[in-house]
Amino acid sequence: MQTAGETRVLLLGGTAEARELAALLVDAGVPVTSSLAGRVSRPRLPVGEVRIGGFGGVDGLVDALRAGRCTHLVDATHPFAVGMRTHAVQAAERAGVPVVRLARPGWREHPLAATWTWADDWSAVAEAAAALGERPFLTSGRQTLGHFTHWEDRDVLVRVVEPLAPGDVPARWTVVLDRGPFTVEAEERLLAEHRVDVLVTKDSGGAYTAAKLEAAHRLGVPVVVRSRPASPSGMPELSRAEDVLRWLRGRP
Ligand SMILES: NC(=O)c1ccc[n+]([C@@H]2O[C@H](COP(=O)([O-])OP(=O)(O)OC[C@H]3O[C@@H](n4cnc5c(N)ncnc54)[C@H](OP(=O)(O)O)[C@@H]3O)[C@@H](O)[C@H]2O)c1
């Protein structure tokens, strides 16, 4: 059995649950380096050691695991960060390092889930949303906006964390810059102020950005949700930071 003293963790983060795990590991005396992609100009930093920026593909991640003498790799990236997740599985195998995924539960089990329209790809999301409303609220993240920019003549409200570049979205759209956590009351006010009549999101899961779902329900606004992409095989999945600590200590 591995003891905490011998353990050295590379933690792929950029999420609230990764920050929570970093804090737990630091408290438990487990050496950990958190890795962030570097997409956000003022990221919320986890406690402990942090590195920022891509690794340069699978080869770079293998090198980083070896250079850091890492004994374990934890992928706690966002459920939609499939590229990083795929690299994590491949790099861990090549470096001979065990890997686990820490993933927040999705919204499939949310009490309101059955009232939403679920779609497996972005074009189906756009189609469903266009059929349901005239004034959509896009909360699916900047990387998804290209699937909706043909809505040049609609009053679209979009929320992103970082400012968009000029021309990224049609001039008619309203862009708000903000990041969670949000309250139900504030989300209700935002939806009402912009007369939103359909909410578009993806199954990020967790509580951090879930207030909009309750707010939409209260206002009778339909919700369209992009389902989670499939996980690459070869990576066990845990949903709680404490379970990852147990896994690191070799306990089931
Ligand atoms: N996708 C979302 O909706 C979303 C939402 C909230 C937060 N995030 C966070 O934002 C980051 C980027 O997400 P994404 O969807 O763009 O990822 P992605 O498409 O899966 O990854 C693209 C590339 O970005 C680099 N990268 C991603 N996560 C990294 C990390 N934690 N540390 C170092 N490099 C990383 C890797 O570059 P190299 O190949 O050069 O190593 C990866 O190949 C992730 O850390 C994720 O947790 C994503």
Tab-separated table of C-alpha atoms and ligand atoms in Angstrom:
chain	number	residue	atom	x	y	z
A	1	MET	CA	0.000	0.000	0.000
A	2	GLN	CA	1.237	3.460	-0.874
A	3	THR	CA	1.592	5.926	1.973
A	4	ALA	CA	0.793	9.620	1.649
A	5	GLY	CA	4.503	10.421	2.013
A	6	GLU	CA	5.410	8.587	-1.203
A	7	THR	CA	2.543	10.014	-3.172
A	8	ARG	CA	2.927	12.925	-5.595
A	9	VAL	CA	-0.114	14.010	-7.516
A	10	LEU	CA	-0.579	15.885	-10.767
A	11	LEU	CA	-4.107	17.292	-10.648
A	12	LEU	CA	-5.692	18.484	-13.909
A	13	GLY	CA	-8.050	21.207	-12.796
A	14	GLY	CA	-9.893	24.354	-13.786
A	15	THR	CA	-13.018	23.420	-11.831
A	16	ALA	CA	-14.468	24.002	-8.365
A	17	GLU	CA	-14.108	20.312	-7.486
A	18	ALA	CA	-10.421	20.365	-8.466
A	19	ARG	CA	-9.870	23.305	-6.090
A	20	GLU	CA	-11.701	21.411	-3.361
A	21	LEU	CA	-9.520	18.345	-3.921
A	22	ALA	CA	-6.322	20.437	-3.940
A	23	ALA	CA	-7.312	21.895	-0.545
A	24	LEU	CA	-8.037	18.423	0.846
A	25	LEU	CA	-4.690	17.039	-0.376
A	26	VAL	CA	-2.723	20.009	0.964
A	27	ASP	CA	-4.461	19.553	4.342
A	28	ALA	CA	-3.638	15.848	4.286
A	29	GLY	CA	0.031	16.576	3.505
A	30	VAL	CA	-0.091	14.970	0.048
A	31	PRO	CA	2.204	16.802	-2.416
A	32	VAL	CA	0.069	18.058	-5.308
A	33	THR	CA	0.582	20.237	-8.360
A	34	SER	CA	-2.602	21.637	-9.861
A	35	SER	CA	-2.591	22.267	-13.590
A	36	LEU	CA	-4.709	24.940	-15.305
A	37	ALA	CA	-5.111	25.381	-19.056
A	38	GLY	CA	-4.548	29.152	-18.836
A	39	ARG	CA	-7.694	30.136	-20.717
A	40	VAL	CA	-8.949	32.610	-18.099
A	41	SER	CA	-7.028	35.818	-17.401
A	42	ARG	CA	-7.815	35.864	-13.670
A	43	PRO	CA	-8.357	32.209	-12.742
A	44	ARG	CA	-9.545	31.166	-9.310
A	45	LEU	CA	-6.365	29.559	-8.041
A	46	PRO	CA	-6.334	26.408	-5.937
A	47	VAL	CA	-4.194	26.235	-2.813
A	48	GLY	CA	-0.808	24.570	-3.185
A	49	GLU	CA	1.510	24.450	-6.161
A	50	VAL	CA	0.063	25.518	-9.515
A	51	ARG	CA	1.317	25.292	-13.099
A	52	ILE	CA	-0.471	27.044	-15.964
A	53	GLY	CA	-0.681	26.234	-19.697
A	54	GLY	CA	-1.082	23.250	-22.003
A	55	PHE	CA	1.447	20.417	-21.851
A	56	GLY	CA	1.858	20.150	-25.620
A	57	GLY	CA	-0.180	17.006	-26.141
A	58	VAL	CA	0.235	13.512	-24.725
A	59	ASP	CA	4.041	13.565	-25.063
A	60	GLY	CA	4.226	16.749	-23.013
A	61	LEU	CA	1.987	15.329	-20.321
A	62	VAL	CA	4.104	12.156	-20.119
A	63	ASP	CA	7.205	14.353	-19.746
A	64	ALA	CA	5.521	16.427	-17.022
A	65	LEU	CA	4.531	13.301	-15.080
A	66	ARG	CA	8.090	11.997	-15.252
A	67	ALA	CA	9.802	15.323	-14.553
A	68	GLY	CA	7.565	15.906	-11.534
A	69	ARG	CA	8.103	12.294	-10.316
A	70	CYS	CA	4.330	12.048	-10.079
A	71	THR	CA	2.949	8.790	-8.746
A	72	HIS	CA	-0.710	9.530	-9.566
A	73	LEU	CA	-2.678	11.547	-12.100
A	74	VAL	CA	-6.117	12.950	-11.253
A	75	ASP	CA	-8.307	14.382	-13.986
A	76	ALA	CA	-10.730	16.837	-12.394
A	77	THR	CA	-11.278	18.926	-15.525
A	78	HIS	CA	-14.726	20.029	-16.649
A	79	PRO	CA	-17.051	17.233	-17.874
A	80	PHE	CA	-16.887	18.770	-21.375
A	81	ALA	CA	-13.057	18.956	-21.481
A	82	VAL	CA	-12.850	15.716	-23.462
A	83	GLY	CA	-9.538	16.477	-25.171
A	84	MET	CA	-7.647	16.780	-21.899
A	85	ARG	CA	-9.381	13.718	-20.534
A	86	THR	CA	-8.361	11.604	-23.531
A	87	HIS	CA	-4.754	12.793	-23.206
A	88	ALA	CA	-4.810	11.959	-19.488
A	89	VAL	CA	-5.717	8.314	-20.100
A	90	GLN	CA	-3.064	7.898	-22.794
A	91	ALA	CA	-0.299	9.710	-20.902
A	92	ALA	CA	-0.975	7.837	-17.661
A	93	GLU	CA	-0.687	4.518	-19.459
A	94	ARG	CA	2.574	5.513	-21.141
A	95	ALA	CA	4.082	6.885	-17.921
A	96	GLY	CA	2.871	3.859	-15.919
A	97	VAL	CA	0.973	6.085	-13.497
A	98	PRO	CA	-2.513	5.251	-12.201
A	99	VAL	CA	-5.199	7.746	-13.193
A	100	VAL	CA	-8.626	8.530	-11.796
A	101	ARG	CA	-11.311	10.999	-12.755
A	102	LEU	CA	-13.042	13.254	-10.252
A	103	ALA	CA	-16.339	14.280	-11.827
A	104	ARG	CA	-19.244	16.161	-10.355
A	105	PRO	CA	-22.539	14.342	-10.858
A	106	GLY	CA	-24.470	15.476	-13.914
A	107	TRP	CA	-27.939	16.993	-13.939
A	108	ARG	CA	-29.663	13.857	-15.248
A	109	GLU	CA	-30.778	13.230	-11.649
A	110	HIS	CA	-31.873	16.847	-11.095
A	111	PRO	CA	-35.521	16.988	-9.937
A	112	LEU	CA	-36.399	19.117	-12.998
A	113	ALA	CA	-34.422	17.035	-15.532
A	114	ALA	CA	-37.504	15.374	-17.017
A	115	THR	CA	-38.980	18.791	-17.879
A	116	TRP	CA	-36.005	19.776	-20.093
A	117	THR	CA	-35.238	18.994	-23.721
A	118	TRP	CA	-32.030	16.934	-23.895
A	119	ALA	CA	-29.906	16.818	-27.061
A	120	ASP	CA	-26.753	14.861	-27.915
A	121	ASP	CA	-25.136	17.367	-30.256
A	122	TRP	CA	-25.001	21.124	-30.657
A	123	SER	CA	-26.981	21.328	-33.893
A	124	ALA	CA	-29.842	19.456	-32.226
A	125	VAL	CA	-29.586	21.882	-29.280
A	126	ALA	CA	-29.800	24.896	-31.634
A	127	GLU	CA	-32.733	23.376	-33.495
A	128	ALA	CA	-34.664	22.577	-30.310
A	129	ALA	CA	-34.001	26.030	-28.831
A	130	ALA	CA	-35.076	27.815	-32.036
A	131	ALA	CA	-38.346	25.875	-31.969
A	132	LEU	CA	-39.003	26.729	-28.324
A	133	GLY	CA	-38.277	30.453	-28.140
A	134	GLU	CA	-37.350	33.742	-29.778
A	135	ARG	CA	-35.047	35.216	-27.131
A	136	PRO	CA	-32.544	32.549	-26.024
A	137	PHE	CA	-30.119	32.788	-23.130
A	138	LEU	CA	-26.885	30.958	-24.026
A	139	THR	CA	-24.951	29.694	-21.003
A	140	SER	CA	-23.099	26.855	-22.706
A	141	GLY	CA	-19.662	28.496	-22.818
A	142	ARG	CA	-17.675	30.503	-25.353
A	143	GLN	CA	-16.408	27.437	-27.223
A	144	THR	CA	-19.983	26.533	-28.180
A	145	LEU	CA	-21.070	29.938	-29.524
A	146	GLY	CA	-20.225	29.111	-33.151
A	147	HIS	CA	-23.161	26.696	-33.158
A	148	PHE	CA	-25.548	29.617	-32.644
A	149	THR	CA	-24.034	32.608	-34.493
A	150	HIS	CA	-26.405	32.070	-37.450
A	151	TRP	CA	-29.043	33.591	-35.139
A	152	GLU	CA	-28.109	37.063	-36.381
A	153	ASP	CA	-31.663	38.381	-36.220
A	154	ARG	CA	-32.495	37.163	-32.729
A	155	ASP	CA	-32.210	38.960	-29.416
A	156	VAL	CA	-29.756	36.539	-27.871
A	157	LEU	CA	-28.398	36.959	-24.353
A	158	VAL	CA	-25.057	35.238	-23.839
A	159	ARG	CA	-23.031	34.879	-20.646
A	160	VAL	CA	-19.286	34.223	-20.743
A	161	VAL	CA	-16.423	34.528	-18.259
A	162	GLU	CA	-13.927	36.308	-20.525
A	163	PRO	CA	-14.676	39.210	-22.903
A	164	LEU	CA	-15.402	38.161	-26.496
A	165	ALA	CA	-13.462	39.618	-29.421
A	166	PRO	CA	-15.280	42.031	-31.759
A	167	GLY	CA	-17.156	40.028	-34.371
A	168	ASP	CA	-17.220	36.808	-32.322
A	169	VAL	CA	-21.017	37.048	-32.078
A	170	PRO	CA	-23.618	39.042	-34.048
A	171	ALA	CA	-23.835	42.744	-33.169
A	172	ARG	CA	-27.445	42.359	-32.062
A	173	TRP	CA	-26.578	39.958	-29.213
A	174	THR	CA	-26.204	41.103	-25.616
A	175	VAL	CA	-23.111	39.765	-23.861
A	176	VAL	CA	-22.828	39.643	-20.062
A	177	LEU	CA	-19.542	38.833	-18.352
A	178	ASP	CA	-19.912	36.895	-15.142
A	179	ARG	CA	-19.040	33.612	-13.478
A	180	GLY	CA	-20.703	31.496	-10.821
A	181	PRO	CA	-21.807	30.814	-8.275
A	182	PHE	CA	-25.145	32.528	-8.983
A	183	THR	CA	-28.289	32.816	-6.860
A	184	VAL	CA	-31.746	31.807	-8.075
A	185	GLU	CA	-33.062	35.317	-7.388
A	186	ALA	CA	-30.330	37.014	-9.435
A	187	GLU	CA	-30.838	34.538	-12.283
A	188	GLU	CA	-34.579	35.199	-12.198
A	189	ARG	CA	-33.956	38.944	-12.433
A	190	LEU	CA	-31.583	38.472	-15.383
A	191	LEU	CA	-34.025	36.239	-17.282
A	192	ALA	CA	-36.916	38.622	-16.654
A	193	GLU	CA	-34.919	41.758	-17.542
A	194	HIS	CA	-33.973	40.311	-20.958
A	195	ARG	CA	-37.371	38.651	-21.499
A	196	VAL	CA	-35.587	35.337	-22.059
A	197	ASP	CA	-37.949	32.683	-23.398
A	198	VAL	CA	-35.585	29.705	-23.736
A	199	LEU	CA	-32.470	28.744	-21.752
A	200	VAL	CA	-29.602	26.860	-23.418
A	201	THR	CA	-27.055	25.048	-21.282
A	202	LYS	CA	-24.915	21.940	-21.138
A	203	ASP	CA	-24.911	19.232	-18.489
A	204	SER	CA	-22.090	20.732	-16.448
A	205	GLY	CA	-23.676	19.326	-13.297
A	206	GLY	CA	-23.003	20.364	-9.714
A	207	ALA	CA	-24.446	23.296	-7.787
A	208	TYR	CA	-22.144	26.069	-8.992
A	209	THR	CA	-24.224	27.117	-12.013
A	210	ALA	CA	-27.496	25.308	-11.255
A	211	ALA	CA	-29.474	28.361	-10.054
A	212	LYS	CA	-30.489	29.242	-13.638
A	213	LEU	CA	-32.368	25.941	-13.892
A	214	GLU	CA	-34.564	26.741	-10.900
A	215	ALA	CA	-35.003	30.345	-12.086
A	216	ALA	CA	-36.148	29.144	-15.535
A	217	HIS	CA	-38.594	26.760	-13.891
A	218	ARG	CA	-40.068	29.536	-11.730
A	219	LEU	CA	-40.562	31.752	-14.808
A	220	GLY	CA	-41.903	28.951	-17.026
A	221	VAL	CA	-38.917	29.265	-19.400
A	222	PRO	CA	-38.112	26.022	-21.288
A	223	VAL	CA	-34.591	24.609	-20.974
A	224	VAL	CA	-32.487	22.829	-23.607
A	225	VAL	CA	-29.547	20.793	-22.285
A	226	ARG	CA	-26.605	19.350	-24.230
A	227	SER	CA	-25.878	15.875	-22.820
A	228	ARG	CA	-22.413	15.049	-21.562
A	229	PRO	CA	-19.918	13.612	-24.016
A	230	ALA	CA	-18.864	10.018	-23.359
A	231	SER	CA	-15.792	9.480	-21.208
A	232	PRO	CA	-12.797	7.690	-22.687
A	233	SER	CA	-12.559	4.206	-21.266
A	234	GLY	CA	-9.745	3.174	-18.966
A	235	MET	CA	-10.348	5.770	-16.273
A	236	PRO	CA	-12.283	4.968	-13.097
A	237	GLU	CA	-14.579	7.793	-11.998
A	238	LEU	CA	-15.182	9.120	-8.480
A	239	SER	CA	-17.548	11.913	-7.513
A	240	ARG	CA	-16.155	13.081	-4.153
A	241	ALA	CA	-12.773	14.551	-3.226
A	242	GLU	CA	-12.592	12.296	-0.119
A	243	ASP	CA	-12.909	9.232	-2.354
A	244	VAL	CA	-9.915	10.398	-4.391
A	245	LEU	CA	-7.864	10.734	-1.199
A	246	ARG	CA	-8.868	7.175	-0.242
A	247	TRP	CA	-7.933	5.984	-3.755
A	248	LEU	CA	-4.519	7.670	-3.421
A	249	ARG	CA	-4.002	5.871	-0.138
A	250	GLY	CA	-4.787	2.583	-1.801
A	251	ARG	CA	-8.109	2.044	-0.050
A	252	PRO	CA	-11.259	1.130	-1.956
B	1	LIG	N1	-15.145	22.908	-21.505
B	1	LIG	C1	-15.815	23.616	-20.608
B	1	LIG	O1	-17.010	23.838	-20.741
B	1	LIG	C2	-15.127	24.139	-19.372
B	1	LIG	C3	-15.875	24.803	-18.405
B	1	LIG	C4	-15.261	25.269	-17.241
B	1	LIG	C5	-13.911	25.049	-17.070
B	1	LIG	N2	-13.199	24.393	-18.023
B	1	LIG	C6	-11.771	24.176	-17.786
B	1	LIG	O2	-11.071	24.873	-18.790
B	1	LIG	C7	-9.933	24.129	-19.214
B	1	LIG	C8	-9.952	23.963	-20.707
B	1	LIG	O3	-11.134	23.246	-21.065
B	1	LIG	P1	-11.369	22.766	-22.543
B	1	LIG	O4	-12.736	22.230	-22.666
B	1	LIG	O5	-10.910	23.808	-23.485
B	1	LIG	O6	-10.326	21.553	-22.595
B	1	LIG	P2	-10.008	20.512	-23.745
B	1	LIG	O7	-10.648	20.960	-25.022
B	1	LIG	O8	-10.307	19.157	-23.255
B	1	LIG	O9	-8.428	20.644	-23.841
B	1	LIG	C9	-7.747	21.287	-24.915
B	1	LIG	C10	-6.295	21.453	-24.520
B	1	LIG	O10	-6.175	22.432	-23.489
B	1	LIG	C11	-5.122	22.053	-22.596
B	1	LIG	N3	-5.703	21.818	-21.266
B	1	LIG	C12	-6.997	21.581	-20.933
B	1	LIG	N4	-7.136	21.474	-19.607
B	1	LIG	C13	-5.890	21.635	-19.079
B	1	LIG	C14	-5.382	21.652	-17.767
B	1	LIG	N5	-6.187	21.474	-16.700
B	1	LIG	N6	-4.040	21.843	-17.602
B	1	LIG	C15	-3.221	22.038	-18.680
B	1	LIG	N7	-3.659	22.044	-19.942
B	1	LIG	C16	-4.971	21.863	-20.150
B	1	LIG	C17	-4.507	20.805	-23.173
B	1	LIG	O11	-3.488	21.264	-24.053
B	1	LIG	P3	-2.191	20.381	-24.397
B	1	LIG	O12	-2.635	19.384	-25.418
B	1	LIG	O13	-1.216	21.396	-24.923
B	1	LIG	O14	-1.713	19.720	-23.136
B	1	LIG	C18	-5.660	20.205	-23.944
B	1	LIG	O15	-5.243	19.300	-24.969
B	1	LIG	C19	-9.954	22.799	-18.457
B	1	LIG	O16	-9.001	22.885	-17.435
B	1	LIG	C20	-11.368	22.710	-17.917
B	1	LIG	O17	-11.420	22.062	-16.658
B	1	LIG	C21	-13.775	23.931	-19.172
